[in-house]
Amino acid sequence: MQGQELLEHKDFSGGSVVIFGSMNADYTVTTERLPAGGETVVGGPLTILPGGKSSNQAAAVARLGARAVMLGKLGTDANGDFLESQLVSAGVDMSSVVRWDGPSGATVITVDKHGENTIVLSAGANEHVDPAYVDSVQSQLAQGSVLGLCLESPMEAVTRAAEIAHQAGLTVVLNDSPFQGLLPAELIANVDLLLVNEHEMWQLIRHEGDQMPVLSGEGWWKRLDWAEIASRLKGVGFESVIVTLGSAGSMVLEDGSAEHVDAVSVKAVDTTGCGDSFMGAVLAGLATGSSLLDSAKMAAYVSAYAATGRGAQASYGNLEQVRAYFAQGGR
Ligand SMILES: Nc1ncnc2c1ncn2[C@@H]1O[C@H](COP(=O)(O)OP(=O)(O)O)[C@@H](O)[C@H]1O
Ligand SMILES: [Mg+2]
């Protein structure tokens, strides 16, 4: 079945997903050009939007109608209240998120007229998510059927969460982003599905002296040797993998096969947070019994919808909105 038809018949309400990790307030200003060191440039109005990979993923899950339990830390500042209220209004269960006495995670982003950006990440409370916190939320972790992880939280905490969840029988999904190099063996051993974009995939499998493949241009993904990529990923320890390819769609690698899923053509306004909405849709799909491939097909629609609006979470639709948009032919 195609993604649109799958979504038309899909009910995510029985799914239960736990998302462990980061929440950030994104401060963005648009400028003519990016300032050089020591320089002041004049920018447009400041926008403050909810972000952070895990928080985006949780919002995406909840908007589709599945249960989304967020685990992580917010600060005691106003951004903590702002992020909590935004996630609550998306439908995320925030009852296990605790406050750390200091600032919440934030990013300061400058975007120039060409769409080039500079980003400063201030981890804030996210940096204080530790194994002791993971142990304190063990029972909440064990309640879900799927766990979503990314690497915006300390590695020891992410690893501990994967261990506990895997032992409790959850399907553990790791978004290896932002890419950080070598992953702990105990983390890899407890991950059931890896989700990466094309750049992260390449960083993960590249060997010393390899020539960088071309990751753009018409049909670029067809020129990659996906059997070789799958075999290298297996060598790293990942047998089930989804590689997202931006507007070129995604590849689903499992059981020795590589299936391409087309992106859905839309008039893209801002692709920020598309990867996180894709991940959220996959988490919700897996939690409601869909196969990896079907989950990726539905995620292609959900993430294409997210490209039609500005911001990350701010552009995520609920299931009805996504269905209605494509029922009218999109665009
Ligand atoms: N311009 C676009 N039009 C339609 N879908 C898109 C577009 N950009 C991204 N997507 C969808 O979002 C998914 C994730 O985007 P991608 O750029 O690969 O992630 P990331 O943001 O992590 O780099 C893609 O697999 C694709 O399905
Ligand atoms: Mg991308």
PDB file of N, CA, C and O and ligand atoms in Angstrom, residues 197-199 244-246, ligand 2:
ATOM      1  N   ASN A 197      20.466  10.559   8.904  1.00  0.00           N
ATOM      2  CA  ASN A 197      20.344  11.159   7.577  1.00  0.00           C
ATOM      3  C   ASN A 197      21.572  10.754   6.750  1.00  0.00           C
ATOM      4  O   ASN A 197      22.448  10.038   7.228  1.00  0.00           O
ATOM      5  N   GLU A 198      21.636  11.183   5.502  1.00  0.00           N
ATOM      6  CA  GLU A 198      22.702  10.711   4.621  1.00  0.00           C
ATOM      7  C   GLU A 198      24.099  11.095   5.125  1.00  0.00           C
ATOM      8  O   GLU A 198      25.052  10.332   4.979  1.00  0.00           O
ATOM      9  N   HIS A 199      24.213  12.291   5.725  1.00  0.00           N
ATOM     10  CA  HIS A 199      25.529  12.735   6.207  1.00  0.00           C
ATOM     11  C   HIS A 199      25.977  11.914   7.412  1.00  0.00           C
ATOM     12  O   HIS A 199      27.131  11.509   7.513  1.00  0.00           O
ATOM     13  N   THR A 244      17.492   8.684   6.073  1.00  0.00           N
ATOM     14  CA  THR A 244      16.681   9.705   5.406  1.00  0.00           C
ATOM     15  C   THR A 244      17.573  10.496   4.465  1.00  0.00           C
ATOM     16  O   THR A 244      18.756  10.718   4.740  1.00  0.00           O
ATOM     17  N   LEU A 245      17.009  10.883   3.314  1.00  0.00           N
ATOM     18  CA  LEU A 245      17.795  11.463   2.220  1.00  0.00           C
ATOM     19  C   LEU A 245      17.278  12.843   1.817  1.00  0.00           C
ATOM     20  O   LEU A 245      17.380  13.229   0.647  1.00  0.00           O
ATOM     21  N   GLY A 246      16.709  13.572   2.783  1.00  0.00           N
ATOM     22  CA  GLY A 246      16.166  14.887   2.456  1.00  0.00           C
ATOM     23  C   GLY A 246      15.063  14.763   1.417  1.00  0.00           C
ATOM     24  O   GLY A 246      14.239  13.846   1.481  1.00  0.00           O
TER      25      GLY A 246
HETATM   26 MG    MG B   2      18.803  16.732   5.689  1.00  0.00          MG
END
